[in-house]
PDB file of C-alpha atoms and ligand atoms in Angstrom:
ATOM      1  CA  MET A 199       1.595  62.307 278.717  1.00  0.00           C
ATOM      2  CA  LYS A 200      -1.545  61.826 281.539  1.00  0.00           C
ATOM      3  CA  GLY A 201      -5.385  59.943 281.584  1.00  0.00           C
ATOM      4  CA  ILE A 202      -6.703  59.077 278.111  1.00  0.00           C
ATOM      5  CA  VAL A 203      -5.881  60.260 274.416  1.00  0.00           C
ATOM      6  CA  ILE A 204      -8.712  58.681 272.297  1.00  0.00           C
ATOM      7  CA  LEU A 205      -7.629  59.882 268.656  1.00  0.00           C
ATOM      8  CA  ASN A 206     -10.592  58.959 265.995  1.00  0.00           C
ATOM      9  CA  GLU A 207      -9.699  57.716 262.871  1.00  0.00           C
ATOM     10  CA  ASN A 208      -7.432  58.683 261.021  1.00  0.00           C
ATOM     11  CA  ILE A 209      -6.568  61.474 262.998  1.00  0.00           C
ATOM     12  CA  GLY A 210      -2.480  61.502 263.813  1.00  0.00           C
ATOM     13  CA  LEU A 211      -0.376  63.640 266.271  1.00  0.00           C
ATOM     14  CA  ALA A 212       1.145  64.487 262.586  1.00  0.00           C
ATOM     15  CA  GLU A 213       1.152  62.828 259.671  1.00  0.00           C
ATOM     16  CA  CYS A 214       2.753  63.072 255.864  1.00  0.00           C
ATOM     17  CA  SER A 215       2.035  61.784 252.801  1.00  0.00           C
ATOM     18  CA  HIS A 216       3.549  61.356 249.246  1.00  0.00           C
ATOM     19  CA  ASN A 217       1.863  60.226 246.375  1.00  0.00           C
ATOM     20  CA  ASN A 218      -0.775  58.618 248.104  1.00  0.00           C
ATOM     21  CA  ASN A 219       1.405  57.120 250.209  1.00  0.00           C
ATOM     22  CA  VAL A 220       1.108  57.589 254.156  1.00  0.00           C
ATOM     23  CA  ILE A 221       2.676  57.364 257.014  1.00  0.00           C
ATOM     24  CA  ARG A 222       0.858  58.786 260.446  1.00  0.00           C
ATOM     25  CA  LEU A 223       2.359  59.398 264.383  1.00  0.00           C
ATOM     26  CA  LEU A 224      -0.542  58.072 266.257  1.00  0.00           C
ATOM     27  CA  SER A 225       1.660  58.257 269.316  1.00  0.00           C
ATOM     28  CA  SER A 226       4.918  59.914 270.974  1.00  0.00           C
ATOM     29  CA  VAL A 227       5.194  58.911 275.107  1.00  0.00           C
ATOM     30  CA  ASN A 228       8.733  58.433 275.980  1.00  0.00           C
ATOM     31  CA  ASN A 229      10.502  57.871 272.800  1.00  0.00           C
ATOM     32  CA  THR A 230       8.470  55.166 272.064  1.00  0.00           C
ATOM     33  CA  GLU A 231       6.312  55.229 269.103  1.00  0.00           C
ATOM     34  CA  VAL A 232       2.924  54.224 267.393  1.00  0.00           C
ATOM     35  CA  ILE A 233       3.038  54.433 263.981  1.00  0.00           C
ATOM     36  CA  GLN A 234       0.545  53.934 261.025  1.00  0.00           C
ATOM     37  CA  MET A 235       1.533  53.665 256.569  1.00  0.00           C
ATOM     38  CA  ASP A 236      -0.872  52.862 254.063  1.00  0.00           C
ATOM     39  CA  ILE A 237       1.270  52.438 251.611  1.00  0.00           C
ATOM     40  CA  LEU A 238       0.963  51.972 247.168  1.00  0.00           C
ATOM     41  CA  PRO A 239       1.074  47.923 245.633  1.00  0.00           C
ATOM     42  CA  ASP A 240       4.738  48.201 243.834  1.00  0.00           C
ATOM     43  CA  SER A 241       5.772  51.135 246.425  1.00  0.00           C
ATOM     44  CA  LEU A 242       9.044  49.810 248.241  1.00  0.00           C
ATOM     45  CA  LEU A 243       9.846  50.964 251.882  1.00  0.00           C
ATOM     46  CA  TRP A 244      13.560  50.430 252.895  1.00  0.00           C
ATOM     47  CA  MET A 245      15.809  48.821 256.404  1.00  0.00           C
ATOM     48  CA  SER A 246      17.721  50.941 257.103  1.00  0.00           C
ATOM     49  CA  PRO A 247      21.157  50.217 260.363  1.00  0.00           C
ATOM     50  CA  GLY A 248      19.647  53.075 262.166  1.00  0.00           C
ATOM     51  CA  ASP A 249      21.056  53.990 266.448  1.00  0.00           C
ATOM     52  CA  LYS A 250      21.404  50.430 267.958  1.00  0.00           C
ATOM     53  CA  ASP A 251      19.305  51.046 270.681  1.00  0.00           C
ATOM     54  CA  CYS A 252      16.260  50.803 268.640  1.00  0.00           C
ATOM     55  CA  THR A 253      13.607  48.743 267.691  1.00  0.00           C
ATOM     56  CA  GLU A 254      10.775  48.677 265.303  1.00  0.00           C
ATOM     57  CA  PHE A 255       8.257  45.774 265.647  1.00  0.00           C
ATOM     58  CA  TYR A 256       5.653  46.126 262.349  1.00  0.00           C
ATOM     59  CA  PHE A 257       2.811  44.427 261.645  1.00  0.00           C
ATOM     60  CA  VAL A 258       1.025  43.601 258.192  1.00  0.00           C
ATOM     61  CA  LEU A 259      -2.936  45.225 259.679  1.00  0.00           C
ATOM     62  CA  GLU A 260      -4.291  44.478 255.535  1.00  0.00           C
ATOM     63  CA  GLY A 261      -2.281  43.042 252.625  1.00  0.00           C
ATOM     64  CA  SER A 262       0.855  42.253 251.761  1.00  0.00           C
ATOM     65  CA  ILE A 263       4.265  42.604 251.544  1.00  0.00           C
ATOM     66  CA  GLN A 264       8.202  41.301 250.660  1.00  0.00           C
ATOM     67  CA  LEU A 265      10.907  41.785 253.142  1.00  0.00           C
ATOM     68  CA  SER A 266      13.854  40.704 250.390  1.00  0.00           C
ATOM     69  CA  LEU A 267      16.105  39.306 253.181  1.00  0.00           C
ATOM     70  CA  GLU A 268      19.605  37.895 251.923  1.00  0.00           C
ATOM     71  CA  ASP A 269      18.587  35.220 252.378  1.00  0.00           C
ATOM     72  CA  GLY A 270      15.451  35.067 250.337  1.00  0.00           C
ATOM     73  CA  ASP A 271      12.484  36.884 249.992  1.00  0.00           C
ATOM     74  CA  GLN A 272       9.709  36.011 252.802  1.00  0.00           C
ATOM     75  CA  ILE A 273       6.495  37.478 252.282  1.00  0.00           C
ATOM     76  CA  LEU A 274       4.026  38.295 255.309  1.00  0.00           C
ATOM     77  CA  ALA A 275       0.477  38.917 255.178  1.00  0.00           C
ATOM     78  CA  LYS A 276      -2.286  39.752 256.874  1.00  0.00           C
ATOM     79  CA  GLY A 277      -1.776  39.332 260.768  1.00  0.00           C
ATOM     80  CA  ASP A 278       1.731  38.562 260.659  1.00  0.00           C
ATOM     81  CA  SER A 279       4.542  41.203 262.505  1.00  0.00           C
ATOM     82  CA  PHE A 280       8.078  41.288 262.239  1.00  0.00           C
ATOM     83  CA  ALA A 281      10.548  43.420 264.250  1.00  0.00           C
ATOM     84  CA  VAL A 282      13.741  44.956 263.946  1.00  0.00           C
ATOM     85  CA  SER A 283      16.340  46.017 265.657  1.00  0.00           C
ATOM     86  CA  ARG A 284      20.485  46.137 265.785  1.00  0.00           C
ATOM     87  CA  ILE A 285      20.541  44.919 261.898  1.00  0.00           C
ATOM     88  CA  LYS A 286      24.125  45.489 259.923  1.00  0.00           C
ATOM     89  CA  THR A 287      23.004  45.844 256.174  1.00  0.00           C
ATOM     90  CA  GLU A 288      19.705  48.052 254.707  1.00  0.00           C
ATOM     91  CA  PHE A 289      17.013  45.388 253.638  1.00  0.00           C
ATOM     92  CA  PRO A 290      13.866  46.783 251.100  1.00  0.00           C
ATOM     93  CA  ILE A 291      10.002  46.133 251.335  1.00  0.00           C
ATOM     94  CA  LYS A 292       8.157  45.180 248.434  1.00  0.00           C
ATOM     95  CA  CYS A 293       4.176  45.865 249.368  1.00  0.00           C
ATOM     96  CA  LEU A 294       2.576  43.561 247.181  1.00  0.00           C
ATOM     97  CA  GLU A 295      -0.759  45.396 247.145  1.00  0.00           C
ATOM     98  CA  LYS A 296      -2.685  47.675 249.416  1.00  0.00           C
ATOM     99  CA  VAL A 297      -1.151  47.587 252.901  1.00  0.00           C
ATOM    100  CA  ARG A 298      -1.568  49.150 256.387  1.00  0.00           C
ATOM    101  CA  LEU A 299       0.845  48.524 258.515  1.00  0.00           C
ATOM    102  CA  LEU A 300       0.569  49.147 262.465  1.00  0.00           C
ATOM    103  CA  CYS A 301       4.403  50.053 263.334  1.00  0.00           C
ATOM    104  CA  VAL A 302       5.735  49.895 267.042  1.00  0.00           C
ATOM    105  CA  SER A 303       9.502  51.378 268.072  1.00  0.00           C
ATOM    106  CA  ASN A 304      11.037  52.000 270.800  1.00  0.00           C
ATOM    107  CA  GLN A 305      12.836  54.531 269.469  1.00  0.00           C
ATOM    108  CA  PRO A 306      11.112  58.179 267.936  1.00  0.00           C
ATOM    109  CA  ILE A 307      11.778  57.526 263.734  1.00  0.00           C
ATOM    110  CA  PHE A 308       8.366  59.386 262.355  1.00  0.00           C
ATOM    111  CA  ASP A 309      10.863  62.203 261.822  1.00  0.00           C
ATOM    112  CA  ASP A 310      13.333  59.595 259.909  1.00  0.00           C
ATOM    113  CA  MET A 311      10.050  58.473 258.461  1.00  0.00           C
ATOM    114  CA  TYR A 312       9.245  61.444 256.688  1.00  0.00           C
ATOM    115  CA  ASN A 313      12.252  63.203 255.406  1.00  0.00           C
ATOM    116  CA  HIS A 314      12.723  59.812 253.308  1.00  0.00           C
ATOM    117  CA  MET A 315       9.139  60.613 252.003  1.00  0.00           C
ATOM    118  CA  GLY A 316       8.710  63.995 248.926  1.00  0.00           C
ATOM    119  CA  SER A 317       9.524  63.810 246.182  1.00  0.00           C
ATOM    120  CA  LEU A 318      12.314  64.639 244.502  1.00  0.00           C
ATOM    121  CA  LYS A 319      12.214  67.373 243.474  1.00  0.00           C
ATOM    122  CA  GLU A 320      11.222  68.545 246.873  1.00  0.00           C
ATOM    123  CA  LEU A 321      14.662  66.879 248.266  1.00  0.00           C
ATOM    124  CA  VAL A 322      16.617  68.298 244.964  1.00  0.00           C
ATOM    125  CA  GLU A 323      14.249  71.716 246.357  1.00  0.00           C
ATOM    126  CA  LYS A 324      16.316  71.294 250.366  1.00  0.00           C
ATOM    127  CA  THR A 325      19.413  69.720 249.154  1.00  0.00           C
ATOM    128  CA  GLU A 326      19.291  73.947 247.069  1.00  0.00           C
ATOM    129  CA  ARG A 327      18.286  75.370 250.089  1.00  0.00           C
ATOM    130  CA  LYS A 328      20.629  73.130 252.581  1.00  0.00           C
ATOM    131  CA  ASN A 329      23.794  73.395 250.546  1.00  0.00           C
ATOM    132  CA  GLN A 330      23.940  75.623 247.075  1.00  0.00           C
ATOM    133  CA  TYR A 331      26.866  74.109 246.110  1.00  0.00           C
ATOM    134  CA  THR A 332      25.855  70.572 245.783  1.00  0.00           C
ATOM    135  CA  TYR A 333      22.789  71.407 243.726  1.00  0.00           C
ATOM    136  CA  ASP A 334      24.716  74.037 240.989  1.00  0.00           C
ATOM    137  CA  HIS A 335      27.605  70.768 241.057  1.00  0.00           C
ATOM    138  CA  GLY A 336      24.466  68.227 240.047  1.00  0.00           C
ATOM    139  CA  LYS A 337      23.168  70.519 237.013  1.00  0.00           C
ATOM    140  CA  ARG A 338      27.283  70.102 236.037  1.00  0.00           C
ATOM    141  CA  VAL A 339      27.737  66.898 236.303  1.00  0.00           C
ATOM    142  CA  MET A 340      24.819  66.237 234.155  1.00  0.00           C
ATOM    143  CA  GLU A 341      26.737  68.747 231.337  1.00  0.00           C
ATOM    144  CA  TYR A 342      29.694  67.473 231.736  1.00  0.00           C
ATOM    145  CA  SER A 343      27.994  63.575 230.911  1.00  0.00           C
ATOM    146  CA  LEU A 344      26.337  64.683 228.628  1.00  0.00           C
ATOM    147  CA  LEU A 345      29.390  65.793 226.611  1.00  0.00           C
ATOM    148  CA  ILE A 346      31.153  62.857 226.962  1.00  0.00           C
ATOM    149  CA  ALA A 347      28.363  59.891 226.665  1.00  0.00           C
ATOM    150  CA  GLU A 348      28.705  61.792 222.601  1.00  0.00           C
ATOM    151  CA  GLU A 349      32.247  62.027 222.626  1.00  0.00           C
ATOM    152  CA  LEU A 350      31.957  58.164 223.356  1.00  0.00           C
ATOM    153  CA  LYS A 351      28.517  57.921 220.821  1.00  0.00           C
ATOM    154  CA  VAL A 352      27.704  55.357 223.917  1.00  0.00           C
ATOM    155  CA  ASP A 353      23.594  54.546 223.897  1.00  0.00           C
ATOM    156  CA  GLN A 354      20.610  56.871 223.431  1.00  0.00           C
ATOM    157  CA  ALA A 355      19.435  54.651 226.334  1.00  0.00           C
ATOM    158  CA  ILE A 356      22.749  55.092 228.221  1.00  0.00           C
ATOM    159  CA  HIS A 357      21.842  58.993 227.589  1.00  0.00           C
ATOM    160  CA  ASN A 358      18.792  58.739 229.527  1.00  0.00           C
ATOM    161  CA  VAL A 359      20.484  57.124 232.404  1.00  0.00           C
ATOM    162  CA  ILE A 360      23.631  59.279 232.332  1.00  0.00           C
ATOM    163  CA  THR A 361      21.048  62.754 232.488  1.00  0.00           C
ATOM    164  CA  MET A 362      18.944  61.409 235.422  1.00  0.00           C
ATOM    165  CA  ALA A 363      21.773  59.901 237.604  1.00  0.00           C
ATOM    166  CA  ALA A 364      23.810  62.504 237.100  1.00  0.00           C
ATOM    167  CA  ALA A 365      21.364  65.160 237.542  1.00  0.00           C
ATOM    168  CA  LEU A 366      20.925  64.333 240.740  1.00  0.00           C
ATOM    169  CA  HIS A 367      23.608  61.527 242.816  1.00  0.00           C
ATOM    170  CA  ASP A 368      24.170  63.233 245.317  1.00  0.00           C
ATOM    171  CA  VAL A 369      20.783  63.905 246.240  1.00  0.00           C
ATOM    172  CA  GLY A 370      21.919  61.450 249.308  1.00  0.00           C
ATOM    173  CA  LYS A 371      23.546  63.997 251.011  1.00  0.00           C
ATOM    174  CA  CYS A 372      20.212  66.048 251.857  1.00  0.00           C
ATOM    175  CA  PHE A 373      20.093  63.851 255.359  1.00  0.00           C
ATOM    176  CA  LEU A 374      23.804  65.007 256.186  1.00  0.00           C
ATOM    177  CA  ALA A 375      23.723  67.681 258.988  1.00  0.00           C
ATOM    178  CA  ASP A 376      24.119  71.499 258.022  1.00  0.00           C
ATOM    179  CA  HIS A 377      27.585  71.476 259.446  1.00  0.00           C
ATOM    180  CA  ILE A 378      28.944  68.712 257.804  1.00  0.00           C
ATOM    181  CA  LEU A 379      28.176  70.305 254.320  1.00  0.00           C
ATOM    182  CA  SER A 380      29.371  73.263 254.827  1.00  0.00           C
ATOM    183  CA  GLU A 381      32.721  71.999 255.205  1.00  0.00           C
ATOM    184  CA  ASP A 382      34.438  75.408 256.903  1.00  0.00           C
ATOM    185  CA  ARG A 383      35.727  73.191 260.056  1.00  0.00           C
ATOM    186  CA  GLU A 384      37.527  69.532 259.861  1.00  0.00           C
ATOM    187  CA  LEU A 385      35.626  66.620 259.454  1.00  0.00           C
ATOM    188  CA  THR A 386      35.797  64.230 262.094  1.00  0.00           C
ATOM    189  CA  SER A 387      35.931  60.216 261.571  1.00  0.00           C
ATOM    190  CA  ASP A 388      32.766  60.325 262.359  1.00  0.00           C
ATOM    191  CA  ASP A 389      31.169  63.132 259.511  1.00  0.00           C
ATOM    192  CA  LEU A 390      33.218  60.840 256.801  1.00  0.00           C
ATOM    193  CA  ARG A 391      32.063  57.990 258.311  1.00  0.00           C
ATOM    194  CA  GLN A 392      28.784  59.902 257.452  1.00  0.00           C
ATOM    195  CA  ILE A 393      30.153  61.012 253.953  1.00  0.00           C
ATOM    196  CA  LYS A 394      30.247  57.705 252.722  1.00  0.00           C
ATOM    197  CA  LYS A 395      27.165  57.180 253.449  1.00  0.00           C
ATOM    198  CA  HIS A 396      25.476  59.745 250.813  1.00  0.00           C
ATOM    199  CA  PRO A 397      25.713  57.342 248.149  1.00  0.00           C
ATOM    200  CA  ILE A 398      23.685  55.230 249.643  1.00  0.00           C
ATOM    201  CA  ASN A 399      20.960  57.484 250.361  1.00  0.00           C
ATOM    202  CA  SER A 400      21.324  59.018 246.528  1.00  0.00           C
ATOM    203  CA  TYR A 401      20.090  55.046 245.563  1.00  0.00           C
ATOM    204  CA  ARG A 402      17.305  55.125 248.498  1.00  0.00           C
ATOM    205  CA  LEU A 403      15.518  58.102 247.147  1.00  0.00           C
ATOM    206  CA  ILE A 404      16.123  57.915 243.442  1.00  0.00           C
ATOM    207  CA  ALA A 405      15.434  54.045 243.084  1.00  0.00           C
ATOM    208  CA  SER A 406      11.907  55.469 244.873  1.00  0.00           C
ATOM    209  CA  LYS A 407      11.214  56.607 241.360  1.00  0.00           C
ATOM    210  CA  PHE A 408      13.727  55.860 238.701  1.00  0.00           C
ATOM    211  CA  ASP A 409      14.552  52.983 237.198  1.00  0.00           C
ATOM    212  CA  ASP A 410      16.813  51.193 239.754  1.00  0.00           C
ATOM    213  CA  LYS A 411      19.182  51.523 236.987  1.00  0.00           C
ATOM    214  CA  ILE A 412      19.442  55.216 237.345  1.00  0.00           C
ATOM    215  CA  ALA A 413      19.901  54.740 240.823  1.00  0.00           C
ATOM    216  CA  SER A 414      22.299  52.113 241.153  1.00  0.00           C
ATOM    217  CA  MET A 415      24.983  54.195 238.686  1.00  0.00           C
ATOM    218  CA  ALA A 416      24.756  57.330 241.065  1.00  0.00           C
ATOM    219  CA  GLN A 417      24.936  54.958 244.495  1.00  0.00           C
ATOM    220  CA  MET A 418      28.469  53.512 242.141  1.00  0.00           C
ATOM    221  CA  HIS A 419      29.268  57.688 241.820  1.00  0.00           C
ATOM    222  CA  HIS A 420      32.342  56.613 244.543  1.00  0.00           C
ATOM    223  CA  GLU A 421      33.956  53.920 243.185  1.00  0.00           C
ATOM    224  CA  LYS A 422      37.410  53.450 241.542  1.00  0.00           C
ATOM    225  CA  LEU A 423      38.481  51.215 239.086  1.00  0.00           C
ATOM    226  CA  ASP A 424      41.581  50.358 241.405  1.00  0.00           C
ATOM    227  CA  GLY A 425      39.104  48.609 244.149  1.00  0.00           C
ATOM    228  CA  SER A 426      40.056  51.982 247.065  1.00  0.00           C
ATOM    229  CA  GLY A 427      36.427  54.120 246.509  1.00  0.00           C
ATOM    230  CA  TYR A 428      33.187  53.792 248.081  1.00  0.00           C
ATOM    231  CA  PRO A 429      31.352  52.322 249.425  1.00  0.00           C
ATOM    232  CA  PHE A 430      31.647  49.297 248.153  1.00  0.00           C
ATOM    233  CA  GLY A 431      35.430  49.110 247.195  1.00  0.00           C
ATOM    234  CA  LEU A 432      33.820  47.879 243.830  1.00  0.00           C
ATOM    235  CA  LYS A 433      36.555  46.823 241.199  1.00  0.00           C
ATOM    236  CA  ALA A 434      36.618  48.144 237.205  1.00  0.00           C
ATOM    237  CA  ARG A 435      34.887  45.033 235.409  1.00  0.00           C
ATOM    238  CA  GLU A 436      31.602  45.820 238.061  1.00  0.00           C
ATOM    239  CA  ILE A 437      31.301  49.457 237.706  1.00  0.00           C
ATOM    240  CA  PRO A 438      29.694  50.304 233.795  1.00  0.00           C
ATOM    241  CA  ILE A 439      30.058  52.507 231.458  1.00  0.00           C
ATOM    242  CA  GLU A 440      27.558  54.736 232.933  1.00  0.00           C
ATOM    243  CA  ALA A 441      29.036  55.320 236.443  1.00  0.00           C
ATOM    244  CA  ARG A 442      32.691  55.880 234.872  1.00  0.00           C
ATOM    245  CA  ILE A 443      31.641  58.493 233.299  1.00  0.00           C
ATOM    246  CA  ILE A 444      29.331  60.230 235.671  1.00  0.00           C
ATOM    247  CA  THR A 445      32.721  59.134 238.000  1.00  0.00           C
ATOM    248  CA  VAL A 446      35.024  61.658 236.091  1.00  0.00           C
ATOM    249  CA  ALA A 447      32.671  64.228 235.422  1.00  0.00           C
ATOM    250  CA  ASP A 448      32.236  64.953 239.683  1.00  0.00           C
ATOM    251  CA  VAL A 449      35.602  64.671 240.296  1.00  0.00           C
ATOM    252  CA  PHE A 450      36.033  67.156 237.642  1.00  0.00           C
ATOM    253  CA  ASP A 451      33.615  69.022 238.973  1.00  0.00           C
ATOM    254  CA  ALA A 452      35.050  68.578 242.134  1.00  0.00           C
ATOM    255  CA  MET A 453      38.450  69.507 240.627  1.00  0.00           C
ATOM    256  CA  THR A 454      37.681  73.864 239.040  1.00  0.00           C
ATOM    257  CA  THR A 455      35.117  74.402 241.368  1.00  0.00           C
ATOM    258  CA  ASP A 456      36.325  77.403 244.072  1.00  0.00           C
ATOM    259  CA  ARG A 457      35.199  75.134 247.669  1.00  0.00           C
ATOM    260  CA  PRO A 458      35.949  76.735 251.323  1.00  0.00           C
ATOM    261  CA  TYR A 459      38.957  74.550 251.704  1.00  0.00           C
ATOM    262  CA  LYS A 460      41.105  74.004 248.541  1.00  0.00           C
ATOM    263  CA  LYS A 461      41.343  77.325 245.916  1.00  0.00           C
ATOM    264  CA  LYS A 462      39.081  75.476 242.376  1.00  0.00           C
ATOM    265  CA  LYS A 463      42.232  74.410 239.216  1.00  0.00           C
ATOM    266  CA  GLU A 464      41.977  75.242 235.679  1.00  0.00           C
ATOM    267  CA  TYR A 465      40.105  72.819 233.310  1.00  0.00           C
ATOM    268  CA  ARG A 466      43.652  72.678 231.446  1.00  0.00           C
ATOM    269  CA  GLU A 467      45.284  70.997 235.235  1.00  0.00           C
ATOM    270  CA  ALA A 468      42.575  70.009 236.239  1.00  0.00           C
ATOM    271  CA  ILE A 469      41.966  67.693 233.566  1.00  0.00           C
ATOM    272  CA  ASP A 470      46.105  66.671 233.402  1.00  0.00           C
ATOM    273  CA  GLU A 471      45.966  65.853 237.033  1.00  0.00           C
ATOM    274  CA  LEU A 472      42.284  63.741 235.849  1.00  0.00           C
ATOM    275  CA  VAL A 473      45.091  62.064 233.205  1.00  0.00           C
ATOM    276  CA  THR A 474      47.527  60.313 235.537  1.00  0.00           C
ATOM    277  CA  MET A 475      45.234  58.500 237.329  1.00  0.00           C
ATOM    278  CA  VAL A 476      43.487  56.630 235.077  1.00  0.00           C
ATOM    279  CA  ASN A 477      44.174  53.390 237.327  1.00  0.00           C
ATOM    280  CA  GLN A 478      41.581  54.878 239.453  1.00  0.00           C
ATOM    281  CA  TYR A 479      39.330  56.354 235.826  1.00  0.00           C
ATOM    282  CA  ASP A 480      38.926  54.813 232.999  1.00  0.00           C
ATOM    283  CA  LYS A 481      41.188  55.965 230.934  1.00  0.00           C
ATOM    284  CA  ARG A 482      38.712  56.307 227.603  1.00  0.00           C
ATOM    285  CA  VAL A 483      36.118  58.874 229.803  1.00  0.00           C
ATOM    286  CA  ILE A 484      39.990  60.290 230.558  1.00  0.00           C
ATOM    287  CA  TYR A 485      40.457  61.068 226.994  1.00  0.00           C
ATOM    288  CA  ALA A 486      37.079  61.378 226.187  1.00  0.00           C
ATOM    289  CA  LEU A 487      37.055  65.288 227.953  1.00  0.00           C
ATOM    290  CA  LYS A 488      40.588  66.212 227.076  1.00  0.00           C
ATOM    291  CA  ARG A 489      38.789  66.217 223.941  1.00  0.00           C
ATOM    292  CA  LEU A 490      36.006  67.944 224.910  1.00  0.00           C
ATOM    293  CA  TYR A 491      38.449  70.876 226.880  1.00  0.00           C
ATOM    294  CA  GLN A 492      40.878  71.276 223.598  1.00  0.00           C
ATOM    295  CA  ARG A 493      37.136  71.868 221.201  1.00  0.00           C
ATOM    296  CA  GLY A 494      36.532  74.504 223.233  1.00  0.00           C
ATOM    297  CA  ALA A 495      33.303  72.148 224.386  1.00  0.00           C
ATOM    298  CA  LEU A 496      33.718  72.641 227.647  1.00  0.00           C
ATOM    299  CA  GLU A 497      31.894  75.504 228.910  1.00  0.00           C
ATOM    300  CA  ARG A 498      32.158  77.202 232.153  1.00  0.00           C
ATOM    301  CA  GLY A 499      28.862  78.560 231.486  1.00  0.00           C
ATOM    302  CA  ASP A 500      27.339  81.344 234.002  1.00  0.00           C
ATOM    303  CA  ARG A 501      29.696  79.761 237.227  1.00  0.00           C
ATOM    304  CA  GLU A 502      32.315  82.334 237.072  1.00  0.00           C
TER     305      GLU A 502
HETATM  306 FE1  FE2 B 845      29.017  62.236 245.925  1.00  0.00          FE
HETATM  307 FE1  FE2 B 846      29.378  64.761 243.487  1.00  0.00          FE
END
């Protein structure tokens, strides 16, 4: 950039909005970005561990925000500021009223912010465009999960949570690089590290639009009863029935679907294998799935 650049109020180099929340890129020079954010009350922003060299500085121009930190909440009002660098775990920022923030970052972050905005519908569509498997998979996992929930006669409230959480459980994959999603080559340890983040990204995306319970159940879909799952290695008593159902439906669909690197198993073969995995997955859920199969209730539908 040379000389003087003047931007009149509310005009930026780039802008994106969703539900009347607006982020506007005011300046981008030598990797340093200045971003203005107009956020409505009760919206959540997430601060995530990003690039280790990235420092973000936020100044509250209007309104007030609540930072939910590990050692307690911090309220910041007009004139207050905070800086974020090399954080280890993500934390949420709640906007308590209409808020205007000014952010200065020494690395480009606008594109990332842009990607995190937008409706879930857009995200699902984006995921679909990126990877047809992920989209169809979400639909099937929802159908299997609901059949299992009916078979186990769980409460209607649980059905509602399962419907949304199962359909959207992998939506966090939309941030994965294309080469990881296409799975046509062997994944590196870094690819695997990226993949293991997707439940947390699903949580973030879902929690911004839906009840926290729905987001939490989606986040747990790779947890296992023996604590060997991810992202948190939760153990049996920490994993509620909604997540146990979605997990079994997820594994069953992965087993019975053709992927570039493996042939699909027949339903019977997959269920026989699941029955041997009761240390990892809920026995009641597996046997409910088995009964559904034996009654012919698991339709392959348009999958074949
Ligand atoms: Fe997943
Ligand atoms: Fe999945």
